[in-house]
CSV table of C-alpha atoms in Angstrom, one decimal:
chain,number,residue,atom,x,y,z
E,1,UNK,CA,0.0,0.0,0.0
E,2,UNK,CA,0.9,3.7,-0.7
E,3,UNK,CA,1.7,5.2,3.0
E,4,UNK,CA,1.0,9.2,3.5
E,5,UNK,CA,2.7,10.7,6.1
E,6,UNK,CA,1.4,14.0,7.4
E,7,UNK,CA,3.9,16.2,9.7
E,8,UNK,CA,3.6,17.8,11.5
E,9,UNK,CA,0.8,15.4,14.1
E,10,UNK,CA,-0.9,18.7,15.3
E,11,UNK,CA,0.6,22.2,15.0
E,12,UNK,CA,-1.3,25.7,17.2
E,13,UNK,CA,-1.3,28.5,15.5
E,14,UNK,CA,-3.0,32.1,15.5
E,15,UNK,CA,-5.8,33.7,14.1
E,16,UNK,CA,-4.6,35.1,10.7
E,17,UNK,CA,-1.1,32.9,10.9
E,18,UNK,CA,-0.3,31.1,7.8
E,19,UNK,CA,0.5,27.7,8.2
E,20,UNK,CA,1.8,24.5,6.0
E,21,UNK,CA,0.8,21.1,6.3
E,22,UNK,CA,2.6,18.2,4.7
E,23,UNK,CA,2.0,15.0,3.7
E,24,UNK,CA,4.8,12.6,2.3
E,25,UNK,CA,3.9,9.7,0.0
E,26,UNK,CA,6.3,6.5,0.1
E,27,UNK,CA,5.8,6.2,-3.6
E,28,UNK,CA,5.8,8.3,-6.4
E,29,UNK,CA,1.7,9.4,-6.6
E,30,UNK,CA,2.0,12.1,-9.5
E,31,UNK,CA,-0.7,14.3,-8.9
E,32,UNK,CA,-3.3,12.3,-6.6
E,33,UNK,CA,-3.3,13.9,-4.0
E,34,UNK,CA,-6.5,15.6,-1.8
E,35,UNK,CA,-6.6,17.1,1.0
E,36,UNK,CA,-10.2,17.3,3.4
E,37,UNK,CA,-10.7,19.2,6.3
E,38,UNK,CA,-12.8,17.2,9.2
E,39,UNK,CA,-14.4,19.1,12.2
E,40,UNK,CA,-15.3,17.0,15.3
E,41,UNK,CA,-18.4,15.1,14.8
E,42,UNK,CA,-18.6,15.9,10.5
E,43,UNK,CA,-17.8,14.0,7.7
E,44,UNK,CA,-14.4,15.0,5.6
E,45,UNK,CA,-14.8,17.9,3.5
E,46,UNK,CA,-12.9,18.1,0.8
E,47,UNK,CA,-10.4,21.2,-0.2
E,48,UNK,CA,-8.1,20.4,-3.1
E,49,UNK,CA,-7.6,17.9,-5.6
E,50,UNK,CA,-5.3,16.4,-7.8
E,51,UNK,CA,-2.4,18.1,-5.5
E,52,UNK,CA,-3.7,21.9,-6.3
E,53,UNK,CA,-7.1,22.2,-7.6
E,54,UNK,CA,-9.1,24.5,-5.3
E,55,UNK,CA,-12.3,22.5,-4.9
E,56,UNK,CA,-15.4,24.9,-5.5
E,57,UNK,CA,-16.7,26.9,-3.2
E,58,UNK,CA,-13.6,26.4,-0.9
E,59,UNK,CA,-11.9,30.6,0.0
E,60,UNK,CA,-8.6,31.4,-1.6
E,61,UNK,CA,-6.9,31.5,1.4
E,62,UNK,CA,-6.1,27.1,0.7
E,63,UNK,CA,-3.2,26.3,-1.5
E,64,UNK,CA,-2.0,23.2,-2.3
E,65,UNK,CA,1.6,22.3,-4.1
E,66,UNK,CA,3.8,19.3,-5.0
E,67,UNK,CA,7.4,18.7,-5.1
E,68,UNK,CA,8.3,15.2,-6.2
E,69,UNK,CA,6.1,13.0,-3.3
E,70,UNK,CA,6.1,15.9,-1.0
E,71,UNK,CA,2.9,17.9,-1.0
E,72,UNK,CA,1.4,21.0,0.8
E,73,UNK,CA,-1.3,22.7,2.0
E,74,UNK,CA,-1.0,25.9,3.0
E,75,UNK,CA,-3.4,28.0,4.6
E,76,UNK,CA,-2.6,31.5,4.6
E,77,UNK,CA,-4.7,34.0,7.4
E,78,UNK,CA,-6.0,31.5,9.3
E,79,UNK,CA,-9.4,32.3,10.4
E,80,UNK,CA,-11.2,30.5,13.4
E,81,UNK,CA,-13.3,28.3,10.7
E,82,UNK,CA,-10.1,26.7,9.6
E,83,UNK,CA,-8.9,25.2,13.1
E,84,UNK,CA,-9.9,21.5,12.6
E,85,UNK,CA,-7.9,17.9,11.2
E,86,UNK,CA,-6.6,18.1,7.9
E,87,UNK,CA,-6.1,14.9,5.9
E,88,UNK,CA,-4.3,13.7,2.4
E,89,UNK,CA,-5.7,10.7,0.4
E,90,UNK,CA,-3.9,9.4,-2.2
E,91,UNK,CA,-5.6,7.9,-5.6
E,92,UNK,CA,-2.6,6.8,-8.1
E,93,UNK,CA,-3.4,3.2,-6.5
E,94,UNK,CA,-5.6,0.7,-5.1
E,95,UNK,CA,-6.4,0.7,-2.1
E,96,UNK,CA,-7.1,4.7,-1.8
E,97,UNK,CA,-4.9,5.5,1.5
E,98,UNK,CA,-5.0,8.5,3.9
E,99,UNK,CA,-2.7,10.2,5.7
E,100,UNK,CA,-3.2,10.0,10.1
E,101,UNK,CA,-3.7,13.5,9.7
E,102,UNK,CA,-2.7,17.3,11.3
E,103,UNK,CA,-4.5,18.6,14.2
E,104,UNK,CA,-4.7,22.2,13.3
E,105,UNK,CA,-5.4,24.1,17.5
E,106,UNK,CA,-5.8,27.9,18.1
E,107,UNK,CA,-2.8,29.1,19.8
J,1,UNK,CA,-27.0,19.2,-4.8
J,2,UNK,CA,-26.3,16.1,-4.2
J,3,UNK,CA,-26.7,14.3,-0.2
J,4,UNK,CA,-26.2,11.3,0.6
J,5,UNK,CA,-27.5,8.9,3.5
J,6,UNK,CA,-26.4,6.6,5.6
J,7,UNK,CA,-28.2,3.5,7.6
J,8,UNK,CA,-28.8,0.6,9.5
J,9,UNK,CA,-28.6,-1.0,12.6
J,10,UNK,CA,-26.2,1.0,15.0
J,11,UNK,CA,-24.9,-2.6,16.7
J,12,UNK,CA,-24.1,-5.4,15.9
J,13,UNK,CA,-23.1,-8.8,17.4
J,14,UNK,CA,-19.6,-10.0,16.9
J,15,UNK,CA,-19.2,-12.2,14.3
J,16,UNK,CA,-22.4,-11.3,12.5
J,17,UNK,CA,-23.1,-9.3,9.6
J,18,UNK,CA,-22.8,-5.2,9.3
J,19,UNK,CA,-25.0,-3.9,6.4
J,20,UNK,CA,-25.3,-0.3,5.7
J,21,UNK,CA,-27.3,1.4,2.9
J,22,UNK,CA,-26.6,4.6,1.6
J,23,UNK,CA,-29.5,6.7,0.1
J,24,UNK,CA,-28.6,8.9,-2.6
J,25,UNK,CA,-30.7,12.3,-3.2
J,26,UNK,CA,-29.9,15.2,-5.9
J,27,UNK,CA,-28.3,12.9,-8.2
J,28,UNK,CA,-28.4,9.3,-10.0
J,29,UNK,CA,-26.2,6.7,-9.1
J,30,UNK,CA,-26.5,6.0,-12.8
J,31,UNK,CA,-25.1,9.2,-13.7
J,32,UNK,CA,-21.9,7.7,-15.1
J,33,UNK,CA,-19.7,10.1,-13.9
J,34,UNK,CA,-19.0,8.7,-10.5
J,35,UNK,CA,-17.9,5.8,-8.1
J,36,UNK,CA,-20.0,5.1,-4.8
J,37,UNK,CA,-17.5,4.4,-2.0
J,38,UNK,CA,-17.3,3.5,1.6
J,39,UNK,CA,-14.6,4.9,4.5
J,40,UNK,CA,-14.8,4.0,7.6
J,41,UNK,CA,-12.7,6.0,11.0
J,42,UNK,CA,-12.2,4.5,14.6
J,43,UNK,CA,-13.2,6.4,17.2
J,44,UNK,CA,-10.3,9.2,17.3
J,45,UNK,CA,-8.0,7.5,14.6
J,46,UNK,CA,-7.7,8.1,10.6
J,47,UNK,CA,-10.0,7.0,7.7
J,48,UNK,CA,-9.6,4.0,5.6
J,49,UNK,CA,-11.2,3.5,2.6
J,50,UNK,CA,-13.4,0.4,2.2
J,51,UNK,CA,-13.6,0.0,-1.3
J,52,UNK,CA,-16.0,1.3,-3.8
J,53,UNK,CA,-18.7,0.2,-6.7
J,54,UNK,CA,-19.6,1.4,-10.0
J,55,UNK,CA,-23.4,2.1,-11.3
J,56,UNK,CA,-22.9,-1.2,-13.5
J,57,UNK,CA,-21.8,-3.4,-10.6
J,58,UNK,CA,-18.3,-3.4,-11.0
J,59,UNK,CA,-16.1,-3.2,-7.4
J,60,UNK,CA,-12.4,-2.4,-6.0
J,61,UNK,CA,-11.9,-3.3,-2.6
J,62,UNK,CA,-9.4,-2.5,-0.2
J,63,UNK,CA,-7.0,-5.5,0.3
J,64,UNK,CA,-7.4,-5.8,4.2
J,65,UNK,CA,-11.2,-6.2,4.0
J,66,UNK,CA,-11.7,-7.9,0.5
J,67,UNK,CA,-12.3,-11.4,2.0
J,68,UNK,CA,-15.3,-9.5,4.2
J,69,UNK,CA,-16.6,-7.2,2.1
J,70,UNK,CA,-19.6,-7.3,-0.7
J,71,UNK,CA,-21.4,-3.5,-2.0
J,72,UNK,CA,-24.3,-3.8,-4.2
J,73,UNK,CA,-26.4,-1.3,-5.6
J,74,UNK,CA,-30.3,-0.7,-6.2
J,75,UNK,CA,-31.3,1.8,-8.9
J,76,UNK,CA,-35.2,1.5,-8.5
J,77,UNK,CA,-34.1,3.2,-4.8
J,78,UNK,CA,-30.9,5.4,-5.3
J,79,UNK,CA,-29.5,3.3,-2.7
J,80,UNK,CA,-26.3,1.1,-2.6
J,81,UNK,CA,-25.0,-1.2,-0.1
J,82,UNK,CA,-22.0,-2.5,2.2
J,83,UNK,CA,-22.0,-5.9,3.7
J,84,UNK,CA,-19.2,-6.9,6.5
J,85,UNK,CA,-19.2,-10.5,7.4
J,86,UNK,CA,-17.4,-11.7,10.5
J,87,UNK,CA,-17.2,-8.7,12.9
J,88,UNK,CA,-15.5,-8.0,15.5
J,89,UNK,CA,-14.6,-4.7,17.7
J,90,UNK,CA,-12.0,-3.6,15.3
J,91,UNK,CA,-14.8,-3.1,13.1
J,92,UNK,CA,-16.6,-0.5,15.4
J,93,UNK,CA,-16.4,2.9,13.9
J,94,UNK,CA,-17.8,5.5,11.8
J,95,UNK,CA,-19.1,4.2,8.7
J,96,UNK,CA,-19.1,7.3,6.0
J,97,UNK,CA,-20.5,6.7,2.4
J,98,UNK,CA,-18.7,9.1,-0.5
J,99,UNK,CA,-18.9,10.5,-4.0
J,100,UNK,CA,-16.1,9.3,-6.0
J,101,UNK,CA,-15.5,11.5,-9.0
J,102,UNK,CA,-14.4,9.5,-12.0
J,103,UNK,CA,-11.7,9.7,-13.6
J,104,UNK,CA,-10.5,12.6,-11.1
J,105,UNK,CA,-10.2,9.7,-7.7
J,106,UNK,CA,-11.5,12.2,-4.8
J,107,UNK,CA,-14.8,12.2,-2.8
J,108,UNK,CA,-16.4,15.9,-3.0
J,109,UNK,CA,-19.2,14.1,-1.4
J,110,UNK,CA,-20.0,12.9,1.7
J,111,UNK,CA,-22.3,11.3,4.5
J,112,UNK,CA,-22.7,12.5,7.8
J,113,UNK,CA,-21.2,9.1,8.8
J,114,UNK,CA,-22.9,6.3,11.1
J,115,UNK,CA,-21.5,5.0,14.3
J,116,UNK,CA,-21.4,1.6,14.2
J,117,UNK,CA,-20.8,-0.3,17.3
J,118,UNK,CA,-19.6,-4.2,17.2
J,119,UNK,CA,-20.6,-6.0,20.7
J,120,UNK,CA,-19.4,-9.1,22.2
């Protein structure tokens, strides 16, 4: 199986701090990668696709970017909406993986 | 827009059969466009995908669970299916169905998830 490592395990940041998530894949993926933000209690919501397609609907302030199997989501002026789990889920190969995700706390 | 639904019994015996159902509202599971899939997440842990079926029937499963698993799905209703043989409490969690685009491999659409709880 493809494993996805996110670093780091939970990071606190501020109100209007940007911050970068990353998740490393053990494999060469190409470009399929998501990310999805969960909130306690909801179902995954999903952010960007295919390593840095801004899903619909989703602000600006959400980036995502890939260098070789390193990918990133940054989230630039965090807003108190944001703080939540992010994860990665890879789709270049059965079976679909995710990433243990990145507990995202207010500082 | 489209929802989706899940249901069934929130416990189940160990070693018995889990069967959810996931109703599908705002679009057709014959659509053609997508995948129907299941992901399921242990009380405070990650997700891990199930596996997933196509409008015409066809499957991918996930490895771990292939030996367990069979999805089905019912046009007339909107509806398709997950059946778990064999539980046991590492199967307790929250069962989520998902939209699969095609072609694209990411879920834009999700369940509220349901809790399903494996007892001895």
């Amino acid at each position: 199986d493809t494993q996805l490592t996110q670093s780091p395990s939970s990071v606190s940041a501020s109100v209007g701090d940007s911050v970068t998530l990353t998740c490393r894949a053990s494999q060469d993926i190409n470009d399929w990668l998501a990310w999805y933000q969960q909130k306690q209690g909801k179902a995954p919501k999903l952010l960007i696709f295919l390593g840095s397609s801004l899903q619909s609907g989703v602000p600006s302030r959400f980036s995502g970017s890939r260098s070789g199997t390193n990918f990133t989501l940054t989230i630039s002026s965090l807003q108190p909406e944001d703080f939540a789990t992010y994860y990665c889920q890879q789709a270049n190969r059965f079976p679909y993986t995710f990433g243990q995700g990145t507990k995202l706390e207010i500082k | 827009q489209v929802q989706l639904q899940e249901s069934g019994p929130g416990l189940v015996k160990a070693s018995q059969t889990l069967t959810l159902t996931c109703t599908v509202s705002g679009d057709s599971l014959n659509s053609g466009s997508y995948y129907w899939s299941w992901i399921r997440q242990p009380a405070g842990k990650g997700l891990e995908w199930i596996g997933r079926i196509y409008a015409g029937g066809s499957t991918n499963f996930n490895p771990s669970l292939r030996s367990r698993i069979s999805m089905s799905v019912d046009m007339s209703n909107n509806q398709f299916s997950l059946k778990l043989d064999s539980v046991t409490a590492a199967d307790t969690a929250v069962y989520y169905c998902a939209r699969e685009v095609g072609g694209d491999c990411y879920f834009d659409s999700w369940g509220q998830g349901a809790l399903v709880t494996v007892s001895s």
